[in-house]
Amino acid sequence: MFIIVNGQNQEISLPMDLVTYLQENNYPLDKIAIELNGQIIPKAKYAQTILNPNDKLEIVTFVGGG
């Protein structure tokens, strides 16, 4: 099954919860923000959020700088 991550099709095994997806793809959970199908997902809900075919996932990583 496919989901769309930052505008790109990505094949994953479904069902899968969001936190598992993020960990399997090495995203730093403390330095990202997630939008799923146009809705911001709070960090506290990552484990309860189940990904479905054709979901649109936007992942923003925060970086420091000066």
Coordinates of N, CA, C and O in Angstrom, one line a residue:
M1 N 0.8 -1.2 0.0 CA 0.0 0.0 0.0 C 0.9 1.2 0.0 O 2.0 1.2 0.5
F2 N 0.3 2.3 -0.5 CA 1.1 3.6 -0.6 C 0.5 4.6 0.3 O -0.7 4.7 0.5
I3 N 1.4 5.5 0.8 CA 1.0 6.8 1.4 C 1.8 7.8 0.7 O 2.8 7.5 0.0
I4 N 1.4 9.1 0.8 CA 2.2 10.2 0.2 C 2.9 10.9 1.4 O 2.2 11.4 2.3
V5 N 4.2 10.9 1.3 CA 5.0 11.6 2.3 C 5.8 12.7 1.7 O 6.6 12.5 0.8
N6 N 5.5 13.9 2.1 CA 6.1 15.2 1.6 C 6.1 15.2 0.1 O 7.0 15.5 -0.6
G7 N 4.9 14.8 -0.5 CA 4.7 14.9 -1.9 C 5.1 13.7 -2.7 O 5.0 13.7 -3.9
Q8 N 5.7 12.7 -2.1 CA 6.3 11.5 -2.8 C 5.5 10.3 -2.3 O 5.3 10.0 -1.1
N9 N 5.2 9.4 -3.3 CA 4.6 8.1 -3.0 C 5.6 7.2 -2.2 O 6.8 7.2 -2.6
Q10 N 5.1 6.6 -1.2 CA 6.0 5.7 -0.4 C 5.2 4.4 -0.1 O 4.1 4.5 0.4
E11 N 5.8 3.3 -0.4 CA 5.1 2.0 -0.1 C 5.5 1.6 1.3 O 6.6 1.6 1.7
I12 N 4.4 1.3 2.0 CA 4.6 0.8 3.4 C 3.7 -0.4 3.7 O 2.7 -0.6 2.9
S13 N 4.0 -1.2 4.7 CA 3.1 -2.2 5.1 C 2.0 -1.6 6.0 O 2.3 -1.0 7.0
L14 N 0.8 -1.8 5.7 CA -0.3 -1.3 6.5 C -1.1 -2.5 7.1 O -1.1 -3.5 6.5
P15 N -1.7 -2.3 8.2 CA -1.8 -1.1 9.0 C -0.5 -0.8 9.8 O 0.2 -1.7 10.1
M16 N -0.3 0.5 10.0 CA 0.9 0.9 10.7 C 0.5 2.2 11.5 O -0.1 3.1 10.9
D17 N 1.0 2.3 12.7 CA 0.7 3.6 13.4 C 1.8 4.6 13.1 O 2.9 4.2 12.6
L18 N 1.5 5.8 13.3 CA 2.4 6.9 12.9 C 3.8 6.8 13.6 O 4.8 7.0 13.0
V19 N 3.8 6.5 14.9 CA 5.1 6.5 15.6 C 6.0 5.4 15.1 O 7.2 5.6 15.0
T20 N 5.4 4.2 14.7 CA 6.2 3.2 14.2 C 6.8 3.6 12.8 O 8.0 3.4 12.6
Y21 N 6.0 4.2 12.0 CA 6.5 4.7 10.7 C 7.6 5.7 10.9 O 8.7 5.6 10.3
L22 N 7.5 6.6 11.8 CA 8.5 7.6 12.1 C 9.8 7.0 12.6 O 10.9 7.3 12.1
Q23 N 9.7 6.0 13.5 CA 10.9 5.3 14.0 C 11.5 4.5 13.0 O 12.8 4.5 12.9
E24 N 10.8 3.8 12.2 CA 11.4 2.9 11.1 C 12.1 3.8 10.1 O 13.0 3.3 9.4
N25 N 11.7 5.1 9.9 CA 12.3 5.9 8.9 C 13.3 6.9 9.6 O 13.7 7.9 9.0
N26 N 13.7 6.7 10.8 CA 14.7 7.4 11.5 C 14.4 8.9 11.7 O 15.3 9.8 11.6
Y27 N 13.1 9.3 11.9 CA 12.8 10.7 12.2 C 13.0 10.9 13.7 O 12.6 10.1 14.5
P28 N 13.6 12.1 14.0 CA 13.8 12.4 15.4 C 12.4 12.9 16.0 O 12.0 14.0 15.7
L29 N 11.8 12.1 16.8 CA 10.4 12.4 17.3 C 10.3 13.7 18.0 O 9.3 14.4 18.0
D30 N 11.4 14.2 18.6 CA 11.4 15.4 19.4 C 11.6 16.7 18.5 O 11.5 17.8 19.0
K31 N 12.0 16.5 17.2 CA 12.3 17.6 16.4 C 11.5 17.7 15.1 O 11.9 18.2 14.1
I32 N 10.3 17.1 15.2 CA 9.4 17.2 14.0 C 8.0 17.6 14.3 O 7.6 17.6 15.5
A33 N 7.3 18.0 13.3 CA 5.9 18.3 13.3 C 5.2 17.6 12.2 O 5.8 17.4 11.1
I34 N 4.0 17.1 12.4 CA 3.3 16.2 11.5 C 2.0 16.8 11.1 O 1.2 17.2 12.0
E35 N 1.7 16.8 9.8 CA 0.4 17.1 9.3 C -0.1 15.8 8.5 O 0.6 15.4 7.7
L36 N -1.3 15.3 8.9 CA -1.8 14.2 8.2 C -3.2 14.5 7.6 O -4.1 14.9 8.3
N37 N -3.2 14.5 6.3 CA -4.5 14.8 5.6 C -5.0 16.2 6.0 O -6.2 16.4 6.2
G38 N -4.1 17.2 6.1 CA -4.4 18.5 6.4 C -4.7 18.9 7.9 O -5.0 20.0 8.2
Q39 N -4.5 17.9 8.8 CA -4.7 18.1 10.2 C -3.3 17.9 10.9 O -2.6 16.9 10.7
I40 N -3.0 18.9 11.8 CA -1.8 18.8 12.7 C -2.1 17.7 13.7 O -3.1 17.6 14.3
I41 N -1.1 16.8 13.8 CA -1.2 15.7 14.8 C -0.3 16.0 16.0 O 0.9 16.1 15.8
P42 N -0.9 16.1 17.2 CA -0.1 16.3 18.4 C 0.8 15.1 18.7 O 0.4 14.0 18.4
K43 N 2.0 15.3 19.2 CA 2.9 14.3 19.5 C 2.3 13.2 20.4 O 2.5 12.0 20.2
A44 N 1.4 13.6 21.3 CA 0.8 12.6 22.2 C -0.1 11.6 21.5 O -0.5 10.6 22.0
K45 N -0.5 12.0 20.2 CA -1.4 11.1 19.4 C -0.7 10.3 18.4 O -1.3 9.5 17.7
Y46 N 0.6 10.4 18.3 CA 1.4 9.6 17.2 C 1.1 8.1 17.3 O 0.8 7.5 16.3
A47 N 1.2 7.6 18.5 CA 1.0 6.1 18.7 C -0.4 5.6 18.4 O -0.6 4.5 18.0
Q48 N -1.4 6.5 18.6 CA -2.8 6.1 18.3 C -3.3 6.4 16.9 O -4.4 6.1 16.5
T49 N -2.4 7.1 16.1 CA -2.8 7.5 14.8 C -2.4 6.4 13.8 O -1.2 6.1 13.6
I50 N -3.4 5.8 13.1 CA -3.1 4.7 12.2 C -3.1 5.3 10.8 O -4.0 6.0 10.4
L51 N -2.1 4.9 10.0 CA -1.9 5.3 8.6 C -2.8 4.4 7.7 O -2.9 3.2 8.0
N52 N -3.4 5.0 6.8 CA -4.3 4.3 5.8 C -3.8 4.6 4.4 O -3.1 5.5 4.1
P53 N -4.2 3.7 3.4 CA -3.8 3.9 2.1 C -4.1 5.3 1.6 O -5.2 5.8 1.9
N54 N -3.2 5.9 0.8 CA -3.4 7.2 0.2 C -3.4 8.4 1.2 O -3.7 9.5 0.8
D55 N -3.1 8.1 2.4 CA -2.9 9.2 3.4 C -1.9 10.2 2.9 O -0.9 9.8 2.2
K56 N -2.0 11.5 3.2 CA -1.0 12.5 2.8 C -0.4 13.0 4.1 O -1.0 13.6 4.9
L57 N 0.9 12.7 4.2 CA 1.7 13.0 5.4 C 2.7 14.0 5.1 O 3.5 13.9 4.1
E58 N 2.7 15.1 5.8 CA 3.8 16.1 5.7 C 4.6 16.1 7.0 O 4.0 16.2 8.1
I59 N 5.9 16.0 6.8 CA 6.8 15.9 8.0 C 7.7 17.1 7.9 O 8.5 17.2 6.9
V60 N 7.7 17.9 8.9 CA 8.6 19.0 9.0 C 9.6 18.8 10.1 O 9.3 18.5 11.2
T61 N 10.9 18.9 9.8 CA 12.0 18.7 10.8 C 12.5 20.1 11.1 O 12.8 20.9 10.3
F62 N 12.6 20.3 12.5 CA 13.2 21.6 13.0 C 14.7 21.5 13.0 O 15.2 20.5 13.4
V63 N 15.3 22.5 12.6 CA 16.8 22.6 12.6 C 17.2 23.9 13.3 O 16.5 24.9 13.2
G64 N 18.3 23.8 14.0 CA 18.8 25.0 14.7 C 19.7 25.8 13.8 O 20.2 25.3 12.8
G65 N 20.0 27.0 14.2 CA 20.9 27.8 13.4 C 21.0 29.2 14.0 O 20.3 29.5 14.9
G66 N 21.8 30.0 13.4 CA 21.9 31.3 13.9 C 22.4 32.3 12.9 O 22.7 32.1 11.8

